[in-house]
Coordinates of C-alpha atoms in Angstrom, one line a residue:
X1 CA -77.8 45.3 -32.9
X2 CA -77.4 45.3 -29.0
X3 CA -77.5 41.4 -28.8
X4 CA -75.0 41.4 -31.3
X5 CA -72.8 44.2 -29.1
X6 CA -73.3 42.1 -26.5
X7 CA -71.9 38.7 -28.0
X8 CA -69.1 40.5 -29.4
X9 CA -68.0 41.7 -25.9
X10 CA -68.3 38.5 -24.6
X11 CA -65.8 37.0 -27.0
X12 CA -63.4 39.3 -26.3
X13 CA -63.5 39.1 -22.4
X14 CA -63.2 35.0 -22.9
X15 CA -60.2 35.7 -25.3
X16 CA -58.6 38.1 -22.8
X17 CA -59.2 35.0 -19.8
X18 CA -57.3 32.7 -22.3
X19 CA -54.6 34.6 -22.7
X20 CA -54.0 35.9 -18.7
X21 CA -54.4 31.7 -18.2
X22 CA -51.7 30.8 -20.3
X23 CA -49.5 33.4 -19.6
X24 CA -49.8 32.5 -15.8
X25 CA -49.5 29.1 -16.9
X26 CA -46.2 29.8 -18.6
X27 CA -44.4 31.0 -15.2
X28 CA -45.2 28.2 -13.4
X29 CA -43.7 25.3 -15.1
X30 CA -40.1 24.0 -14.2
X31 CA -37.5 21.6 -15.5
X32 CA -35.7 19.8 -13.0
X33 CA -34.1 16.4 -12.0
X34 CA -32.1 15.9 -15.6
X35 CA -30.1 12.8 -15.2
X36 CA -29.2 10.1 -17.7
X37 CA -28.9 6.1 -17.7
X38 CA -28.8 3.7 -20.1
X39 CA -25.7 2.0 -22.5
X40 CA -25.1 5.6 -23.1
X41 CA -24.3 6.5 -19.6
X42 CA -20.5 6.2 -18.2
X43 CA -21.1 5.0 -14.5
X44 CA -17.9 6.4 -13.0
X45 CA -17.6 6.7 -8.9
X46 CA -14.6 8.6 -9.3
X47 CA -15.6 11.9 -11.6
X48 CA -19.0 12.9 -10.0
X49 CA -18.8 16.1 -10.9
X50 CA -19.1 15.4 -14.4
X51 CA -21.3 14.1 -16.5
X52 CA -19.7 11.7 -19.5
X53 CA -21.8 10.1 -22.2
X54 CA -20.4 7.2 -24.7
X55 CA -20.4 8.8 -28.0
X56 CA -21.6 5.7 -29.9
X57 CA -24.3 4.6 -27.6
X58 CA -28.2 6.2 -27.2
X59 CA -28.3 7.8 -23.8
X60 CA -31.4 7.7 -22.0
X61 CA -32.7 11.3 -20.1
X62 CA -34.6 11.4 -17.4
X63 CA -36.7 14.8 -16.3
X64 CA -39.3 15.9 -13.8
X65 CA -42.2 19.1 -15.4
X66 CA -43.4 20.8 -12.3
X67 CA -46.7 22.5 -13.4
X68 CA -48.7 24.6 -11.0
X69 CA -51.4 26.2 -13.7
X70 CA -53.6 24.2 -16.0
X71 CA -53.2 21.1 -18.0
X72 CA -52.6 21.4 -21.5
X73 CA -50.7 19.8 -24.4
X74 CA -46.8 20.8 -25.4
X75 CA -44.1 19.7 -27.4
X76 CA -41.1 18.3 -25.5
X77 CA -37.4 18.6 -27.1
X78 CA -33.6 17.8 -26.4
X79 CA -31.4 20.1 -28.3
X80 CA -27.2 19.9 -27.9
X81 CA -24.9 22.5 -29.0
X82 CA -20.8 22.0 -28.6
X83 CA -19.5 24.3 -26.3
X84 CA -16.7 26.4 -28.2
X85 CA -15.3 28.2 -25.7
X86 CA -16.5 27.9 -21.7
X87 CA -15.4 31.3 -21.5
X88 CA -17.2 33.2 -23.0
X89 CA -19.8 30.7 -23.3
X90 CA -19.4 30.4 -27.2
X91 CA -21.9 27.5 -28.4
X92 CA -21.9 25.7 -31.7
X93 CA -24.6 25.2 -33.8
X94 CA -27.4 23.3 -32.6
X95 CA -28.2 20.0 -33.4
X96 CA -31.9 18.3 -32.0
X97 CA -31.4 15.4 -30.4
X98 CA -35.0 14.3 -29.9
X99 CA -38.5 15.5 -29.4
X100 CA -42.1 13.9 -28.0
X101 CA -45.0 15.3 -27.5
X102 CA -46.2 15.3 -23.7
X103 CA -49.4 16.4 -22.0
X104 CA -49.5 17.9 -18.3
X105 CA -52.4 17.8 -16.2
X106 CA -53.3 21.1 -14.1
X107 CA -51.1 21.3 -10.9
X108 CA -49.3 18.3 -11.4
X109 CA -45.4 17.1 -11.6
X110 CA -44.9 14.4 -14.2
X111 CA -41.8 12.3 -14.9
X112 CA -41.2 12.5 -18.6
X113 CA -38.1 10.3 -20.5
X114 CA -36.5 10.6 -23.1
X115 CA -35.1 6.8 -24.1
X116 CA -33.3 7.0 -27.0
X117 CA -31.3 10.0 -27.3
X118 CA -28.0 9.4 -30.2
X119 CA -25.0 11.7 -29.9
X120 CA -24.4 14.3 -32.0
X121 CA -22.5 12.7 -35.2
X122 CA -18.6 12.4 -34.1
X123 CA -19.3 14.6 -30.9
X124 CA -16.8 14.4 -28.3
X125 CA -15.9 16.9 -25.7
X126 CA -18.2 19.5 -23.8
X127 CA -21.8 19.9 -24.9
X128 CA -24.7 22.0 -23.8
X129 CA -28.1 20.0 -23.7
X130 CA -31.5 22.3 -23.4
X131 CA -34.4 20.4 -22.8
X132 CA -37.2 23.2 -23.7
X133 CA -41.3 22.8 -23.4
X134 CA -43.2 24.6 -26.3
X135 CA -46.7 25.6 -25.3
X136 CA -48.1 24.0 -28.3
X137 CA -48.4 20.2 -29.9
X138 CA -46.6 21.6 -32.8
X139 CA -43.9 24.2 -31.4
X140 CA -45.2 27.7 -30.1
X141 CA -43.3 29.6 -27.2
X142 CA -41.2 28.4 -25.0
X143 CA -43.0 28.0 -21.9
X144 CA -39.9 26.4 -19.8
X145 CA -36.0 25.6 -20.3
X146 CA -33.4 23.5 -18.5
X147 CA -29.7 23.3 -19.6
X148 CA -27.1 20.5 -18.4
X149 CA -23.3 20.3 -19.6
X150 CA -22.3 17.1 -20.8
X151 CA -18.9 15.5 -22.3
X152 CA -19.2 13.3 -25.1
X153 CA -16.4 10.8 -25.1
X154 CA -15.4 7.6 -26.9
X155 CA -14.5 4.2 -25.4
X156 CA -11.1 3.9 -27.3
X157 CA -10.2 7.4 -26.1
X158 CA -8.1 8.5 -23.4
X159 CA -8.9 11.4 -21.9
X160 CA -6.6 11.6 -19.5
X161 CA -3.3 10.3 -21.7
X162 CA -2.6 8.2 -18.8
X163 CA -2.2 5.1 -21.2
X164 CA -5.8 3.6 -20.2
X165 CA -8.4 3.7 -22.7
X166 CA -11.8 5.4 -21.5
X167 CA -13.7 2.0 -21.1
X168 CA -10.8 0.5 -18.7
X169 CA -10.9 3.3 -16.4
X170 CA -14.5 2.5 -16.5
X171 CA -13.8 -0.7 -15.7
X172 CA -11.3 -0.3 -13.2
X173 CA -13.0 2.3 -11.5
X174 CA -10.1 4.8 -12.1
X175 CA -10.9 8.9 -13.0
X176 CA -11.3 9.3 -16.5
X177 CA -9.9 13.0 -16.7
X178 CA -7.2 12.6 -14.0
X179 CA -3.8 10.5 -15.1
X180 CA -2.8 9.6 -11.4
X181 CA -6.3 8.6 -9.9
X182 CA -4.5 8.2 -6.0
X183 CA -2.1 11.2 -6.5
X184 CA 0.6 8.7 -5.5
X185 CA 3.4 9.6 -8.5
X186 CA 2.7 6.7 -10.9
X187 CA -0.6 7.4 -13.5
X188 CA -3.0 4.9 -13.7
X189 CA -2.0 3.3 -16.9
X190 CA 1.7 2.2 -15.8
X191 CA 0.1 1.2 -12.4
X192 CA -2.0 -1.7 -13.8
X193 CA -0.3 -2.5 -16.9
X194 CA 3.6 -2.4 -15.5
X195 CA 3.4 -2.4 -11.9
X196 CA 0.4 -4.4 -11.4
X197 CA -0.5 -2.2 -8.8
X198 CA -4.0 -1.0 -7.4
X199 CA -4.3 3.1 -9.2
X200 CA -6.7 3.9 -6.5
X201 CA -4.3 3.1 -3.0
X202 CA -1.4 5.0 -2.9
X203 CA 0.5 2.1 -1.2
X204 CA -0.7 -0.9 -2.4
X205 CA 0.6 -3.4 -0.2
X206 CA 0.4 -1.5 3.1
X207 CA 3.8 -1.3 4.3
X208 CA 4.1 2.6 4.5
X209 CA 5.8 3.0 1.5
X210 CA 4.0 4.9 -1.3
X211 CA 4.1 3.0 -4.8
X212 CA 6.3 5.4 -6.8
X213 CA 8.9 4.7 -4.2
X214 CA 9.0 1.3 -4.3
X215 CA 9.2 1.4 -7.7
X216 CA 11.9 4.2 -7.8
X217 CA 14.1 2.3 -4.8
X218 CA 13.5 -1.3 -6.9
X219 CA 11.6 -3.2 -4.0
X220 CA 8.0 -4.8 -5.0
X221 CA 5.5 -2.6 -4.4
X222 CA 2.7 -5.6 -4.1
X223 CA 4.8 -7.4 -1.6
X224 CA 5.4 -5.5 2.0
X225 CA 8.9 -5.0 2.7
X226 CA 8.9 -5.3 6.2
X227 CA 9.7 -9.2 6.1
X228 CA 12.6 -8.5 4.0
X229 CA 13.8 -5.7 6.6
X230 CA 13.4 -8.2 9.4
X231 CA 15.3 -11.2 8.0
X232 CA 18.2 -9.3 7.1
X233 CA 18.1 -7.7 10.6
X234 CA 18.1 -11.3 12.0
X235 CA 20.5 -12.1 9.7
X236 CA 22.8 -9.4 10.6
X237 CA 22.3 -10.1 14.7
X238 CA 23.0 -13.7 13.6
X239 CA 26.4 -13.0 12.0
X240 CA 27.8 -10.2 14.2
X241 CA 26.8 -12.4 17.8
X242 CA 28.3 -15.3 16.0
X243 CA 31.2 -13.5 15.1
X244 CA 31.9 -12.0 18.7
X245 CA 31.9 -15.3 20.0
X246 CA 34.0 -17.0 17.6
X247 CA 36.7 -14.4 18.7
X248 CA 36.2 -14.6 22.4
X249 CA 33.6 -11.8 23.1
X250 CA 31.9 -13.2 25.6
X251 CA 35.0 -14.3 27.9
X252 CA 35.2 -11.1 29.7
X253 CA 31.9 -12.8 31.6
X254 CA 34.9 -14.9 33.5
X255 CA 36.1 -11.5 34.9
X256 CA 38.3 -8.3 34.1
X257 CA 41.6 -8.8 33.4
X258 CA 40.7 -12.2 31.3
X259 CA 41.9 -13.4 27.9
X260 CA 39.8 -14.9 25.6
X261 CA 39.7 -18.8 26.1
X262 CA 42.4 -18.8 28.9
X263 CA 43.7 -17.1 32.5
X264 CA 41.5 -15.8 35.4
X265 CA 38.4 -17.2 33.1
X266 CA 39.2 -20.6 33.6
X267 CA 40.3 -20.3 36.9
X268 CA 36.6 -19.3 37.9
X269 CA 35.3 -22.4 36.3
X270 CA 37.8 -24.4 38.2
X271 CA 38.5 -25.0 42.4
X272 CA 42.1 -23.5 43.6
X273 CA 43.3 -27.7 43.3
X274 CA 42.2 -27.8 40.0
X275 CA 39.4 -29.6 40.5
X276 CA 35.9 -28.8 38.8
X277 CA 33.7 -26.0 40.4
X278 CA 31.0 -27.7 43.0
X279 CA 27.9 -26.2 44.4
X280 CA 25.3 -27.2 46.6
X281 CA 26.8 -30.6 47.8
X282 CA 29.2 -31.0 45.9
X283 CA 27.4 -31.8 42.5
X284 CA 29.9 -31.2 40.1
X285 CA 28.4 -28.0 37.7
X286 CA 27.6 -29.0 33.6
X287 CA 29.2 -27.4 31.2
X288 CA 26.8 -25.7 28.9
X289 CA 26.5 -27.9 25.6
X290 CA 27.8 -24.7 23.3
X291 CA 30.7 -24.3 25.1
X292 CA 33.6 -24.0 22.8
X293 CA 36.9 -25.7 24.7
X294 CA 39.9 -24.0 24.0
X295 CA 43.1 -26.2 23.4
X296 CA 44.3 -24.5 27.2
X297 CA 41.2 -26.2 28.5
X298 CA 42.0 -29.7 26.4
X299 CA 45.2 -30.0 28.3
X300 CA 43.8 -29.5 31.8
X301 CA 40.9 -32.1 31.2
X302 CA 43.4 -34.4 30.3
X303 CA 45.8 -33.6 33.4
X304 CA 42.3 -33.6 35.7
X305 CA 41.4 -37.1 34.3
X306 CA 45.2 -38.2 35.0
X307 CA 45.4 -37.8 38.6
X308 CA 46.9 -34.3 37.6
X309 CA 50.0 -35.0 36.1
X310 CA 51.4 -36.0 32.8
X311 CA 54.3 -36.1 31.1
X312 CA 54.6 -33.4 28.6
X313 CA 55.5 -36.5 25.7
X314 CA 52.1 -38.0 26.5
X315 CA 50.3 -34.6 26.0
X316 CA 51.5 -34.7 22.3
X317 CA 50.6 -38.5 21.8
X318 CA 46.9 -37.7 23.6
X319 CA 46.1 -34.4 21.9
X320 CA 47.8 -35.3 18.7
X321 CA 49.4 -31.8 18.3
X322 CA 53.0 -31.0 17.2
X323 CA 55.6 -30.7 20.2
X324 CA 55.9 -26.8 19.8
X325 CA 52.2 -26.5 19.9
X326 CA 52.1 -28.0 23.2
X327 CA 55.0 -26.4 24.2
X328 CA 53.4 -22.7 23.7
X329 CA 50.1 -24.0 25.3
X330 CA 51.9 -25.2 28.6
X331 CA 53.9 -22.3 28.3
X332 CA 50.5 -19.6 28.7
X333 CA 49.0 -22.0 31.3
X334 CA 52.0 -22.2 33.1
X335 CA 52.0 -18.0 33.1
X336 CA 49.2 -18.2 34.3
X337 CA 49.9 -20.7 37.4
X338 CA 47.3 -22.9 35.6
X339 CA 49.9 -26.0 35.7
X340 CA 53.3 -26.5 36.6
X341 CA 56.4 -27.9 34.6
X342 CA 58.7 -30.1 36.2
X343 CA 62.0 -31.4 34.8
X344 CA 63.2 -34.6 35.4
X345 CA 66.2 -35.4 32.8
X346 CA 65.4 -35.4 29.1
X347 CA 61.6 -35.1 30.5
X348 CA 58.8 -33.2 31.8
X349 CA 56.6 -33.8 33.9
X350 CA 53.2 -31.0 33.4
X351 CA 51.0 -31.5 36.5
X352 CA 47.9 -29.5 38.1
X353 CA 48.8 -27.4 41.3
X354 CA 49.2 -29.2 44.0
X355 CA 49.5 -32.5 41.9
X356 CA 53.2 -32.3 42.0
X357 CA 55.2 -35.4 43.1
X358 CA 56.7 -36.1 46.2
X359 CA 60.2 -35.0 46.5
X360 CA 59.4 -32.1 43.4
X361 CA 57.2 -29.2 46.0
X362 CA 58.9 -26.6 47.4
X363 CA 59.3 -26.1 51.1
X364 CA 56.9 -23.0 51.4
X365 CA 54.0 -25.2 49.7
X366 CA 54.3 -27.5 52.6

């Protein structure tokens, strides 16, 4: 009777050591590290802190069991319920997407995979995944839980309604839940499909002019402007500098007081007798090549390269110009005391100061 007493007591104590062991075994196990790979997985740079899934491909999950009690055997499970409202945290019903059976050794932290794991049928949006760890092969408690949010989405969709399907934005590297990726007025869809412009620069050609301006203003938003913007500046400079000198502009370098083409300007490009300017020995000075010669300035070359006189009839068989033309010329030059007009009958004689024939000067110029 006392032996049996005995053994009894003992069974009890080793059934009381079993269940302190697993209950101490049950607060030290932890979930961590869930992350997911695989055809399932959308590899996006751009929404990080979200996790999308392709709703018609298998999803592979990755997980790390920390156990710091002793080894035993469990069943391992993956379990997603649509999240209703985020609010309140209203969940659907739940639907098991997997389950393995997995064994721990005592004090150890095991990677454990999950490498299939289908969608929920027709799932899209925001899901709740709970990977839980039974103590048993066959269920039991639940001796550790992790939950991840997920978003289930489809490659034809468009989450965003910027006008790119989900796989393109995968493809272009654009945010699947924001329409303008670059926050630079023109959503990603229109950017690559109208504009031909990069959704992730919000100036895609780099000449300070965001892309939604360009295209508001008309210019090319792949092509800098600032090439156009310089031409027509040169092109402008160009026309107004040729302008000015057509009209005369640039006489009033002769001197103040000057008109354009004639007066005080030639006078500074000539000597007091008419002759050409000298310098430095006497070489006579070049005329610069674009230097436009006035009809004033035709009728002294041809007086200087006639001993300085003329008569007025040969001007108009030399320059070719109508008798009243030449008339009005001499007329300004002789203003001017350019050249002199002498009369001699029916005649004149148009000569160069100080070219004036003998018998024609007046007393004071002698």
């Amino acid at each position: 009777m006392q032996v049996r007493l005995i053994t009894l007591l003992f069974a009890c104590l080793l059934v009381v050591g079993s269940v302190a062991v697993v209950g101490q075994a049950d607060a030290d196990v932890r979930i961590t590290n869930v992350s997911f790979g695989g055809p399932g997985a959308v590899n996006t740079t751009t929404d990080t802190n979200k996790t999308y899934l392709w709703q018609s491909d298998p999803a592979r999950a990755s997980t790390t069991i920390h156990n710091d009690g002793p080894g035993g055997v469990h069943r391992y499970c993956v379990n997603a319920r649509k999240v209703v409202s985020a609010e309140d945290e209203q969940l659907g019903n739940r639907s098991e997407l997997g389950c393995q059976v997995t064994a721990l050794k005592p004090n150890s932290t095991t990677n454990v995979t999950f490498e299939r794991l289908s969608a929920p049928r027709n799932a899209t949006g925001r899901y709740r995944l709970s990977f839980v760890l039974q103590s048993q092969p066959n269920g039991g408690e639940v001796v550790a839980n992790n939950s991840t949010t997920v978003w289930y989405i489809t490659k034809s969709g468009d989450v965003d309604g910027d006008g790119l399907i989900n796989v393109h934005e995968v493809s272009n590297n654009t945010s699947i839940d924001t329409a303008d990726t670059d926050s630079d007025g023109l959503d990603d869809g229109p950017e690559i499909q109208n504009h031909g412009t990069d959704p992730r620069s919000v100036d895609t050609d780099g000449d300070g002019l965001r892309d939604s301006l360009e295209v508001s203003l008309g210019t090319n938003p792949r092509q800098s402007i600032w090439p156009v913007l310089l031409g027509v500046a040169a092109l402008f400079v160009l026309v107004v500098v040729g302008a000015a000198y057509r009209y005369g502009a640039f006489s009033s370098l002769g001197g103040p007081g000057s008109r354009p083409g004639t007066g005080e300007g030639r006078t500074a490009r000539r000597g007091d007798d008419g002759g050409t300017d000298t310098s430095d020995g006497g070489a006579a000075a070049t005329a610069a090549p674009d230097t436009v010669v006035t009809d004033e300035d035709r009728i002294l070359q041809l007086l200087a390269e006639n001993d300085g006189r003329l008569m007025q009839s040969e001007l108009v068989d030399q320059t070719g110009w109508s008798k009243s033309k030449v008339s009005r010329r001499l007329s300004a030059l002789e203003e001017e005391g350019q050249v002199s007009k002498i009369s001699l009958g029916r005649q004149n004689i148009v000569t160069l100061p100080g070219h004036e024939p003998e018998g024609t000067k007046s007393p004071l110029d002698e």
